[in-house]
Structures are given as structure tokens and as C-alpha cells.
PDB file of C-alpha atoms in Angstrom:
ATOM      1  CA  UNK N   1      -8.874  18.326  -7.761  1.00  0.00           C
ATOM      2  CA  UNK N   2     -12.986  17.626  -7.286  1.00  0.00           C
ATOM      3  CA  UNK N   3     -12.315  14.930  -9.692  1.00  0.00           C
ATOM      4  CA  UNK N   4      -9.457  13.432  -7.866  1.00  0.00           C
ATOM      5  CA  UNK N   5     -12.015  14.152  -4.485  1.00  0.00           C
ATOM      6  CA  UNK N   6     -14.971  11.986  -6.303  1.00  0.00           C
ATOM      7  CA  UNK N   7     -12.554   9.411  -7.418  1.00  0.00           C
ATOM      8  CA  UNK N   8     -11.013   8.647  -4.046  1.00  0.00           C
ATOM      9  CA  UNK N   9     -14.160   8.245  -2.392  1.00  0.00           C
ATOM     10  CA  UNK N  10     -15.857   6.004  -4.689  1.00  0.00           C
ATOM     11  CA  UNK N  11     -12.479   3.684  -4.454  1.00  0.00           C
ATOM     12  CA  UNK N  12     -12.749   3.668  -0.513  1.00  0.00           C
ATOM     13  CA  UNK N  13     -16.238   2.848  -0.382  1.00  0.00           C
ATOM     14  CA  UNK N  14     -16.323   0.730  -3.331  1.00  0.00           C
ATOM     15  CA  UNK N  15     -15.575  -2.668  -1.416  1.00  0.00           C
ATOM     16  CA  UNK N  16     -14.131  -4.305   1.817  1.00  0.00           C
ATOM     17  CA  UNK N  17     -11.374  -6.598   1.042  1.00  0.00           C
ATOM     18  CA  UNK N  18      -9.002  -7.922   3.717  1.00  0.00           C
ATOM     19  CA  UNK N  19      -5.234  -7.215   1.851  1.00  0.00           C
ATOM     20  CA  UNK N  20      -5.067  -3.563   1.059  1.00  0.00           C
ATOM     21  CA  UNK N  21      -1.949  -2.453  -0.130  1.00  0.00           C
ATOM     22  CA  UNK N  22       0.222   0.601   0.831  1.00  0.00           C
ATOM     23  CA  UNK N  23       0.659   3.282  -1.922  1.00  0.00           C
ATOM     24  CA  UNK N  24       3.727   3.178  -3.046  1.00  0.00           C
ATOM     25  CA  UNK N  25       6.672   5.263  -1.822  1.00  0.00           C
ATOM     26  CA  UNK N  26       8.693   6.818  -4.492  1.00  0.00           C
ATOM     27  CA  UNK N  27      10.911   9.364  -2.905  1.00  0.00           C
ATOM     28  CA  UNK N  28      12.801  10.116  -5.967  1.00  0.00           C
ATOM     29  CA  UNK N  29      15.710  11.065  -4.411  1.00  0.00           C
ATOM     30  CA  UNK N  30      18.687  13.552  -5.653  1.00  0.00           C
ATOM     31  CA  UNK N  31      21.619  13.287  -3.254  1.00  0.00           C
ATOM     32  CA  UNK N  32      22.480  12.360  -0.054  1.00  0.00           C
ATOM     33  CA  UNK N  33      20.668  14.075   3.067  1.00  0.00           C
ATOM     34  CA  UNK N  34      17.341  14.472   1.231  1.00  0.00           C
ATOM     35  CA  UNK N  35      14.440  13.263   3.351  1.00  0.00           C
ATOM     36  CA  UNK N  36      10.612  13.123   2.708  1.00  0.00           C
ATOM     37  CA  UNK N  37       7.468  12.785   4.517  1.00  0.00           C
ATOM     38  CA  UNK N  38       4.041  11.774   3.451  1.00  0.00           C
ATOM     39  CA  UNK N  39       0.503  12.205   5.108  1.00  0.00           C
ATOM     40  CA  UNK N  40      -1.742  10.365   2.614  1.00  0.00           C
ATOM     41  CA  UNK N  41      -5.552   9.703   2.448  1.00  0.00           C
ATOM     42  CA  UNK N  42      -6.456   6.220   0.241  1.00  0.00           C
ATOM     43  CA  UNK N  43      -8.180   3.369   1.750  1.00  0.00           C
ATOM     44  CA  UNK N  44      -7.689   4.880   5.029  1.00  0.00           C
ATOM     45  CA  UNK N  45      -4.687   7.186   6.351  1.00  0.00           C
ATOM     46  CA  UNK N  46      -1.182   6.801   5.527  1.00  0.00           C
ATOM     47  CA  UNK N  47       2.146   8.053   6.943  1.00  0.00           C
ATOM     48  CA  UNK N  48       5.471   7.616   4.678  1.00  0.00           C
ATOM     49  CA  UNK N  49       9.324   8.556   5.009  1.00  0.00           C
ATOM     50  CA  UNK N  50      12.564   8.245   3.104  1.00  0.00           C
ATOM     51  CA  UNK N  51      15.677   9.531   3.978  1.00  0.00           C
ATOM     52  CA  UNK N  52      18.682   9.933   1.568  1.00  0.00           C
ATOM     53  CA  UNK N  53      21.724   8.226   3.553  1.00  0.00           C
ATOM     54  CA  UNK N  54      24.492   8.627   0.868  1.00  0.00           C
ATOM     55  CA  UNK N  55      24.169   9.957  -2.559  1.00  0.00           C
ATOM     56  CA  UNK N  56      22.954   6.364  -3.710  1.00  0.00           C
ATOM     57  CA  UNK N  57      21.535   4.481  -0.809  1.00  0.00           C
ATOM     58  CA  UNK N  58      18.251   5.422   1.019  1.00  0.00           C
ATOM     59  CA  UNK N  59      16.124   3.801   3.176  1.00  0.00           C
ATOM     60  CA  UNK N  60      11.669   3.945   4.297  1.00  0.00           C
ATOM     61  CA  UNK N  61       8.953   3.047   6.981  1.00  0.00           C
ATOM     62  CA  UNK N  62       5.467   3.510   5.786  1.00  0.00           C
ATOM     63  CA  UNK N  63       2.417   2.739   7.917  1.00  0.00           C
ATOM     64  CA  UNK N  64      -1.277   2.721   6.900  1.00  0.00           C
ATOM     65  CA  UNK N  65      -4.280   2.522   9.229  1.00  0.00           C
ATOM     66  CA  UNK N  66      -7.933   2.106   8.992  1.00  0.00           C
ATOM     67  CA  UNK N  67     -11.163   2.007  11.006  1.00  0.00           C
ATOM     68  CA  UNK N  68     -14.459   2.131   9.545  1.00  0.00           C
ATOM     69  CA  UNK N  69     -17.753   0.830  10.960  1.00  0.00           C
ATOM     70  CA  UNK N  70     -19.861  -0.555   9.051  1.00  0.00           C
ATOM     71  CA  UNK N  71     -23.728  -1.703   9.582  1.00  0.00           C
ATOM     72  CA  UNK N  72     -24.454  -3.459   6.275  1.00  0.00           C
ATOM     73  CA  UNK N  73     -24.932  -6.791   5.921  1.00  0.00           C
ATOM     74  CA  UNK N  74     -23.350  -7.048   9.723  1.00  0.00           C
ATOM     75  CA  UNK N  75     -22.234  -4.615  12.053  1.00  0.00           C
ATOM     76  CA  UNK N  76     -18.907  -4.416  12.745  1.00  0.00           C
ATOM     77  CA  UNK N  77     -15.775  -2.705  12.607  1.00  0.00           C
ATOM     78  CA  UNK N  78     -13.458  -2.914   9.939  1.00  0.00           C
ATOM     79  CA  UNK N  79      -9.313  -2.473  10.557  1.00  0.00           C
ATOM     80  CA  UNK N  80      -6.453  -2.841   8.735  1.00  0.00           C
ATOM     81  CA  UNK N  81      -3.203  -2.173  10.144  1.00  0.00           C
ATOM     82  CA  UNK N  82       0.077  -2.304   8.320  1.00  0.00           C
ATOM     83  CA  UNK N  83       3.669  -1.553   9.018  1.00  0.00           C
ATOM     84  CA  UNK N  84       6.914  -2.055   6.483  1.00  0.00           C
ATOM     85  CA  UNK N  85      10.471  -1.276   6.156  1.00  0.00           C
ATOM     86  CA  UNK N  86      12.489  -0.824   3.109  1.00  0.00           C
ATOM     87  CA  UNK N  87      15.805   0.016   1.792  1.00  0.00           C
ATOM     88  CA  UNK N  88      16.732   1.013  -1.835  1.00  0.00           C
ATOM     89  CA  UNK N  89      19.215   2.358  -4.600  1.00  0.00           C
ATOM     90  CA  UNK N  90      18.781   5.371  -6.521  1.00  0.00           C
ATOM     91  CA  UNK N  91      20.170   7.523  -9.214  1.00  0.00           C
ATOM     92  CA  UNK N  92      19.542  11.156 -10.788  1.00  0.00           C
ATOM     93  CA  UNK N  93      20.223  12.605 -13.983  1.00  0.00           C
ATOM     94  CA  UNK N  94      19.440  15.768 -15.752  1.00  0.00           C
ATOM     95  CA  UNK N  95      16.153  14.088 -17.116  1.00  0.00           C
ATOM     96  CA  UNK N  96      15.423  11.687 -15.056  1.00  0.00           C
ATOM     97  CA  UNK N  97      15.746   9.615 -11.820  1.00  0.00           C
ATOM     98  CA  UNK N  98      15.696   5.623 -10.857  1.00  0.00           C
ATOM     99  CA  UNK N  99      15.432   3.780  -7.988  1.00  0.00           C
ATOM    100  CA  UNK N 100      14.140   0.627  -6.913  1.00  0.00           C
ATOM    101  CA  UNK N 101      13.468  -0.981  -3.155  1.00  0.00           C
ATOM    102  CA  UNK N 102      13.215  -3.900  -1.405  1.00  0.00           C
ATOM    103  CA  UNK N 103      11.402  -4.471   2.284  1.00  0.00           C
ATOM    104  CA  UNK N 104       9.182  -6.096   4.601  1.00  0.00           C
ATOM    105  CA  UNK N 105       6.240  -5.306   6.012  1.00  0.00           C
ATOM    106  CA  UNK N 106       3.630  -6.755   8.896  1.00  0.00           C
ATOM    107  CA  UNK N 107      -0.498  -6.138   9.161  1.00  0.00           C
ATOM    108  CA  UNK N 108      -3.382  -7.465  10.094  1.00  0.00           C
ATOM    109  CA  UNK N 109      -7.148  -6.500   8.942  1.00  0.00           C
ATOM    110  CA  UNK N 110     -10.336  -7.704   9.690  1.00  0.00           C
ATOM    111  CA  UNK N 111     -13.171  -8.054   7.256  1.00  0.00           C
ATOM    112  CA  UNK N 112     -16.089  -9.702   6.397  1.00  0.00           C
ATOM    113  CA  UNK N 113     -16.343 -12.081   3.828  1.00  0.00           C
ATOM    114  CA  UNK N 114     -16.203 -16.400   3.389  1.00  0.00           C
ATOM    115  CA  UNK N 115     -13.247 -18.454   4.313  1.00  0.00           C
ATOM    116  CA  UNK N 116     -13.948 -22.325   3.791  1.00  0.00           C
ATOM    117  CA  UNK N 117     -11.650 -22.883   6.405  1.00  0.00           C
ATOM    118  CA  UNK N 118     -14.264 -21.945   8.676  1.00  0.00           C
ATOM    119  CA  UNK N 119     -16.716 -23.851   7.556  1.00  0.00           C
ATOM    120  CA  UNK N 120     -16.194 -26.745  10.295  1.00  0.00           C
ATOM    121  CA  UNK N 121     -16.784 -24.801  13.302  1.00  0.00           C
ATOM    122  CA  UNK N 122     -19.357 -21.965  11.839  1.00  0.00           C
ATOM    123  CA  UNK N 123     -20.706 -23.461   8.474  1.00  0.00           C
ATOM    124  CA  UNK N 124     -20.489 -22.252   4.616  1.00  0.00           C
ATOM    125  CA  UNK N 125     -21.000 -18.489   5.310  1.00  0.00           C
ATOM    126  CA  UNK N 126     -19.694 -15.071   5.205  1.00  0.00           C
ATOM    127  CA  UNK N 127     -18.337 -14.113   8.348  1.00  0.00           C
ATOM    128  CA  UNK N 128     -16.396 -11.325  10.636  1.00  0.00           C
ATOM    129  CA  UNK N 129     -12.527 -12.626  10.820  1.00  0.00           C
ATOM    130  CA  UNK N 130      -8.986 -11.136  11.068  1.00  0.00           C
ATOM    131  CA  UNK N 131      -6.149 -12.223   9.396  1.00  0.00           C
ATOM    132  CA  UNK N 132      -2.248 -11.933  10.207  1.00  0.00           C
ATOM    133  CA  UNK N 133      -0.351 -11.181   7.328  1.00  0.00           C
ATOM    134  CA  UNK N 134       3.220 -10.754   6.171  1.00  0.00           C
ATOM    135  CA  UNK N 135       4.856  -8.904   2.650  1.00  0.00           C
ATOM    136  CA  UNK N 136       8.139  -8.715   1.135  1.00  0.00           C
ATOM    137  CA  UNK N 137       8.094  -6.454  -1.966  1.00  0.00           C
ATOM    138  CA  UNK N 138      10.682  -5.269  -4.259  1.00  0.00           C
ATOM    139  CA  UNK N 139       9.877  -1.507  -6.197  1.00  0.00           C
ATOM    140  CA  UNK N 140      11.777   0.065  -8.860  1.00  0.00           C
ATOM    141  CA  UNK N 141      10.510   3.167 -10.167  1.00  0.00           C
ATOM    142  CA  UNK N 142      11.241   5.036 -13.300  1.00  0.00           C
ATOM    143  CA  UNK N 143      10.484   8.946 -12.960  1.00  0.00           C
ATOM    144  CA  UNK N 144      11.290  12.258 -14.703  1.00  0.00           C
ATOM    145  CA  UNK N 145      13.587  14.785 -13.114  1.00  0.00           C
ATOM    146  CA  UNK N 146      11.459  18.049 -13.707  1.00  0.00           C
ATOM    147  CA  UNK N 147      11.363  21.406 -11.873  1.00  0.00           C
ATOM    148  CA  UNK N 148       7.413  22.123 -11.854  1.00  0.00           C
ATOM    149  CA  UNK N 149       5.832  18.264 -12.182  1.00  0.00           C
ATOM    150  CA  UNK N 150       7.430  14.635 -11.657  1.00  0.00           C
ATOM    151  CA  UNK N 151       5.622  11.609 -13.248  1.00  0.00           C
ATOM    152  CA  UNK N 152       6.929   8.437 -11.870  1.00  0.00           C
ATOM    153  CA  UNK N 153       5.835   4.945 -12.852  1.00  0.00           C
ATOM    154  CA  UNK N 154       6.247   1.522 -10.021  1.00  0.00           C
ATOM    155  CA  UNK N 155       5.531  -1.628 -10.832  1.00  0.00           C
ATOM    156  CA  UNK N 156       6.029  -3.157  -7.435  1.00  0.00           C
ATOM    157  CA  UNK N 157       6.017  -6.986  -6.800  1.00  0.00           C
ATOM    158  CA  UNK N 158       4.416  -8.123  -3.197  1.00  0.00           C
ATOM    159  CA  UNK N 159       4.925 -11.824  -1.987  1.00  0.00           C
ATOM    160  CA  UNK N 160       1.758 -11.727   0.612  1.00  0.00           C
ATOM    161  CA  UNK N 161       1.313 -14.628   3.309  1.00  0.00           C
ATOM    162  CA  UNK N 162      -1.736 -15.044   5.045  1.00  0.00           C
ATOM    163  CA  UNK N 163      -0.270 -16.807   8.056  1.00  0.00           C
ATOM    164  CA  UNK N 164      -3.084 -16.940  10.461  1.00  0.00           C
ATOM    165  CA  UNK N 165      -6.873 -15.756  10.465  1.00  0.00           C
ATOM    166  CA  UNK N 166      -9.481 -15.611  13.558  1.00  0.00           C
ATOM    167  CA  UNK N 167     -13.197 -15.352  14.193  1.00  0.00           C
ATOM    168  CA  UNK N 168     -15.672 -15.967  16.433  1.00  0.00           C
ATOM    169  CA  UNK N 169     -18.410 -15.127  13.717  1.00  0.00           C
ATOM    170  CA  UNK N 170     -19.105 -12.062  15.137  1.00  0.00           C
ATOM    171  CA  UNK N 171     -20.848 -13.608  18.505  1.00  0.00           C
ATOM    172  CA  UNK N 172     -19.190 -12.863  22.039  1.00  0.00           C
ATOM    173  CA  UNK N 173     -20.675 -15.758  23.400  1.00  0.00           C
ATOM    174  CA  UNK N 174     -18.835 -18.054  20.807  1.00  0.00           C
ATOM    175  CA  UNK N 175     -15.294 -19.209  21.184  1.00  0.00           C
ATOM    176  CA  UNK N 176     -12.774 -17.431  19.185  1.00  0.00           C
ATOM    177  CA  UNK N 177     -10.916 -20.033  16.462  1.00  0.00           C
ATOM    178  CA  UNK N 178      -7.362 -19.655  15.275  1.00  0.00           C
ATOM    179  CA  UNK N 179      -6.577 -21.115  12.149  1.00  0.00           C
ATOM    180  CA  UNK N 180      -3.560 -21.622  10.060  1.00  0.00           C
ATOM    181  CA  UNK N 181      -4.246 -22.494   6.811  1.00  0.00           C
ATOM    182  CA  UNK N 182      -2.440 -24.674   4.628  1.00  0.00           C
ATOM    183  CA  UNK N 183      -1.719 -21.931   1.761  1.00  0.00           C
ATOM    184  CA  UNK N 184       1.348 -20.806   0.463  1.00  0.00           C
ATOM    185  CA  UNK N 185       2.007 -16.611  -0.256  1.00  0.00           C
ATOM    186  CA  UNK N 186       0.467 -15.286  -2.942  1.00  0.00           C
ATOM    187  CA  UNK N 187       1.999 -12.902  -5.607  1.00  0.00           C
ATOM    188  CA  UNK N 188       0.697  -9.374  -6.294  1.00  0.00           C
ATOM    189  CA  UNK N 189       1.719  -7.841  -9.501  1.00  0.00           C
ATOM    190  CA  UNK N 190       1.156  -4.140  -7.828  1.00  0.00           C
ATOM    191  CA  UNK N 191       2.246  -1.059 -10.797  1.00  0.00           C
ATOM    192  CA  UNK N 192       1.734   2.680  -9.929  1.00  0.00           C
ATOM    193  CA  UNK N 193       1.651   5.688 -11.880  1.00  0.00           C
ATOM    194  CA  UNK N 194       2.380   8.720  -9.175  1.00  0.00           C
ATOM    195  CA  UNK N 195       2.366  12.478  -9.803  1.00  0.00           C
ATOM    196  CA  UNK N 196       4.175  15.174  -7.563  1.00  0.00           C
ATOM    197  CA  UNK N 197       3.844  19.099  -8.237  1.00  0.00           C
ATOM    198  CA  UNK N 198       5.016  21.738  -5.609  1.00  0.00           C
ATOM    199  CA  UNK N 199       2.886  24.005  -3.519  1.00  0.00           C
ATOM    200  CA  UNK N 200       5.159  26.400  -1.381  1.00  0.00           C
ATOM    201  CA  UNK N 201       8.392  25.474  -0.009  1.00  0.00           C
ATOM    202  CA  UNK N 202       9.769  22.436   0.583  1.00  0.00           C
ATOM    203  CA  UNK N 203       5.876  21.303   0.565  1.00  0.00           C
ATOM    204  CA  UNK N 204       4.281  19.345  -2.091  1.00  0.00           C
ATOM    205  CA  UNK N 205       0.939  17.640  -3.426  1.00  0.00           C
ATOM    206  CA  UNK N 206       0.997  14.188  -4.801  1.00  0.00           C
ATOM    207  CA  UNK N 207      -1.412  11.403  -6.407  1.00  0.00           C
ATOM    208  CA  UNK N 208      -1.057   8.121  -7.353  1.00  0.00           C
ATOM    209  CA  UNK N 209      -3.800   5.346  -9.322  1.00  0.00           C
ATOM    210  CA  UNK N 210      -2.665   2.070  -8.939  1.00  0.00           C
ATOM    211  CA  UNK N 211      -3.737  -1.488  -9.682  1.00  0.00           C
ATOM    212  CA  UNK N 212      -3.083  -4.529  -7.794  1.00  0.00           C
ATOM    213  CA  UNK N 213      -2.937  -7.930 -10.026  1.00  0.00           C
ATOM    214  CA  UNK N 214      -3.061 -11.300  -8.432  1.00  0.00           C
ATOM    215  CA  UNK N 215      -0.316 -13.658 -10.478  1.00  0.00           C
ATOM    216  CA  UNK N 216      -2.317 -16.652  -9.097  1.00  0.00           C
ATOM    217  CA  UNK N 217      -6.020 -16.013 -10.024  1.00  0.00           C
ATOM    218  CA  UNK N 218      -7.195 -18.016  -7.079  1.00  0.00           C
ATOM    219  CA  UNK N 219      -6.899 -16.137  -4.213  1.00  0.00           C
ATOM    220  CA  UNK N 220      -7.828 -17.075  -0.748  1.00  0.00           C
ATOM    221  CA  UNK N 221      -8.851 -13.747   0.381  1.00  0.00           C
ATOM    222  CA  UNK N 222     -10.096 -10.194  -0.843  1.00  0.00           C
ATOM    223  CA  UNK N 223      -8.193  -7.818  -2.040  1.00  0.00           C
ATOM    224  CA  UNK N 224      -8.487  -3.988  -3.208  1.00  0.00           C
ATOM    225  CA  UNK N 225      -7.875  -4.065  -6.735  1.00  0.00           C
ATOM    226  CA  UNK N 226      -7.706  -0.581  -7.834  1.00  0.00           C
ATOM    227  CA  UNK N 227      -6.011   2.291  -5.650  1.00  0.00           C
ATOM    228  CA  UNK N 228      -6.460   6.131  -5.897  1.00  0.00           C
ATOM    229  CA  UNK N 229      -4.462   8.181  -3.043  1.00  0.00           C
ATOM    230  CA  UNK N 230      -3.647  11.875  -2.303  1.00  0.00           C
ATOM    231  CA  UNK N 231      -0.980  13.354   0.063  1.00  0.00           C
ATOM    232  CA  UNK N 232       0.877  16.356   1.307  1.00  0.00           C
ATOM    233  CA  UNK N 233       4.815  15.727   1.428  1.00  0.00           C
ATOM    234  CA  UNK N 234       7.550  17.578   3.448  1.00  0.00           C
ATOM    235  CA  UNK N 235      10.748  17.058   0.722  1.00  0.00           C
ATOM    236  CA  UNK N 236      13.944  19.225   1.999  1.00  0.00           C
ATOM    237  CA  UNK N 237      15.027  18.362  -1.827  1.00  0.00           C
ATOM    238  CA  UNK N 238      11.414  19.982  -3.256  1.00  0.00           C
ATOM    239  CA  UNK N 239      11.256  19.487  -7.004  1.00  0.00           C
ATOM    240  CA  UNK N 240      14.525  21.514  -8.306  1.00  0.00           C
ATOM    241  CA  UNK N 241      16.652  19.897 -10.336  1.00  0.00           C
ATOM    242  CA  UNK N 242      20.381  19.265  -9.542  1.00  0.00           C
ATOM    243  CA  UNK N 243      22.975  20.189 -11.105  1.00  0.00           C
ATOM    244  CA  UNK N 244      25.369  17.953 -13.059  1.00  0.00           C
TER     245      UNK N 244
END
């Protein structure tokens, strides 16, 4: 666990790209009527549910948020907000379980770094801006079907669009420009190994390490390419396995 501690921190503080990712949301369902909920500390704070709706069809909403403030080498505060939908197919056997989702998702963060876009009004810089961003994403997961410890394995696919970005470099006395740039989305090649393990009831601990790939190698924007997170879940399934 101290390692897991030590790693999460130095992957938070590590950077401050503008597209962070959700973890990934593997419920790992058994049957119908099983539902799930996540507190989760990554790059930021995370809140996740899945609900079971028939014995092959579930659906999520995850949300992440962050504020940090930072002073170094301007001082500002840095957001990200994020918000997505999904809705999936699964299927349990003795030894194992599959699923795999599709959804959609909304953000926006603010970071600093240089977008040449901005170069007209505020010159060839870094600078503080926020961008609007949309994600579709389709998830399949492969896990085992254990009693004591689950290891699942994601490789999620994210089509990301940067649709509109802001700034006022940082200076209330400037005005604030909108900008729409002329890029199409970009492709994330996002896979996930995550690890569940119960703790007393229907509560259980879970981790996940996961990567986050660009398919086009130049990107527009930041992103956080590594991902270590750690949660608490509420599961009214736990870990048990079913019956067949």
C-alpha cells in the first residue's frame, strides 16, 4: 500500500497536461440488479457508478474533478472537469467475466502550456488557457471471475475533440479570446490493468496503472500519459462468484 501511496503522488505531481483521462470503469458485473460505486483518488478525485439493468445490459456516469494551485512558473489555478455516460454488454462465467462499453463524455480544464493559435493576439509563449473538450470511447474489458482478487485488463479507445480553448494570458486587464481551432479529434489508445480485492462487506479496494497512447503523435495539447488511481467501491455483488 506505501508503494501504491508513493506512486500516486509522484504521477499527480509529475506534470500539468490539459486532457486527463478518467480511470476506467470496469464494473465486472454478474447478473442483473448488481450496482457499484467508486470514490477514487488519481489526478484529482473521482466518483463512478454502474448499475446491472438485466442480466446482460448495464449502464455508467463517472465524473472526475480537480483543483490545484499552483505558483510555479505562473500562479494560477489549475481545473479539470469531466463528466461521461456509458452503456455496455457483459457476460460471466465460472472463470471469468467480459464486458465492453461505449459513451460520451464532456470537460473542460485549464492549464498552462503553448498553443500557436495564440500566438496572434499574445505572442509565441506559454500561457494560462482553458479548453472545451468532448470524448466518445468504446471499453471492453477482459477480467477473471475470482472470490478473493479480480484482475481485469481495458484497452479503451477515446476519440478526443478539442472544440474550443480561451485565455486572456493570465492578465485581468486583457480581453479574454475564444478560439476554435481548425483541428480534427484526436485518438487515444488508453489500456488499463485494474485490481479489486474485498475489505468487509459489500466494500472493496481497487487500483488501476494505466497508459494513455496518442495514435497521432502530433498532438495539439498535453496530455497525462501514465495513470495510477486508488478507490473504495460499494458492490451489492462483492467478489463471490455465481453460480452456474
Amino acid at each position: 500500500m506505501r508503494f501504491f501511496t508513493i506512486l500516486l503522488v509522484l504521477v499527480a505531481a509529475g506534470c500539468s497536461p490539459l486532457y486527463i483521462p478518467t480511470t476506467r470503469n470496469v464494473p465486472l458485473f454478474r447478473e442483473q440488479g448488481e450496482f457499484q460505486a467508486s470514490v477514487i483518488a488519481s489526478t484529482g478525485a473521482e466518483v463512478q457508478t454502474a448499475l446491472a439493468v438485466t442480466d446482460h445490459v448495464a449502464v455508467m456516469v463517472n465524473g472526475s474533478l480537480l483543483r490545484q494551485k499552483i505558483s510555479e512558473p505562473e500562479s494560477y489555478t489549475r481545473s479539470h472537469t469531466f463528466v461521461e455516460g456509458g452503456i455496455g454488454y457483459y457476460k460471466a462465467n465460472r472463470r471469468s467475466r467480459v464486458e465492453i462499453f461505449a459513451g460520451y463524455g464532456l470537460g473542460k480544464g485549464t492549464s498552462y502550456s503553448q498553443y500557436y493559435f495564440f500566438e496572434d493576439y499574445f505572442g509565441q509563449k506559454d500561457l494560462v488557457a482553458t479548453g472545451t473538450y468532448s470524448r466518445i470511447f468504446i471499453q471492453p474489458s477482459f477480467g477473471q471471475n475470482n472470490r478473493r482478487f479480480n484482475l481485469a485488463f481495458s484497452p479503451r479507445i477515446s476519440l478526443v475533440d478539442f472544440s474550443e480553448f480561451s485565455s486572456n494570458d493570465n492578465n485581468p486587464a486583457l480581453d479574454t479570446e475564444t478560439i476554435k481551432p481548425n483541428e480534427k479529434p484526436r485518438l487515444f489508445i488508453e489500456p488499463a490493468l485494474t485490481g479489486k480485492f474485498p475489505l468487509v462487506g459489500n466494500l472493496q479496494g481497487m487500483f488501476q496503472l494505466g497508459l494513455n497512447i496518442p495514435a497521432d503523435s502530433e498532438t495539439f495539447f498535453d496530455y497525462v500519459p501514465l495513470q495510477f488511481a486508488i478507490g473504495i467501491q460499494l458492490n451489492t455483488g462483492s467478489l463471490r462468484t455465481r453460480v452456474y
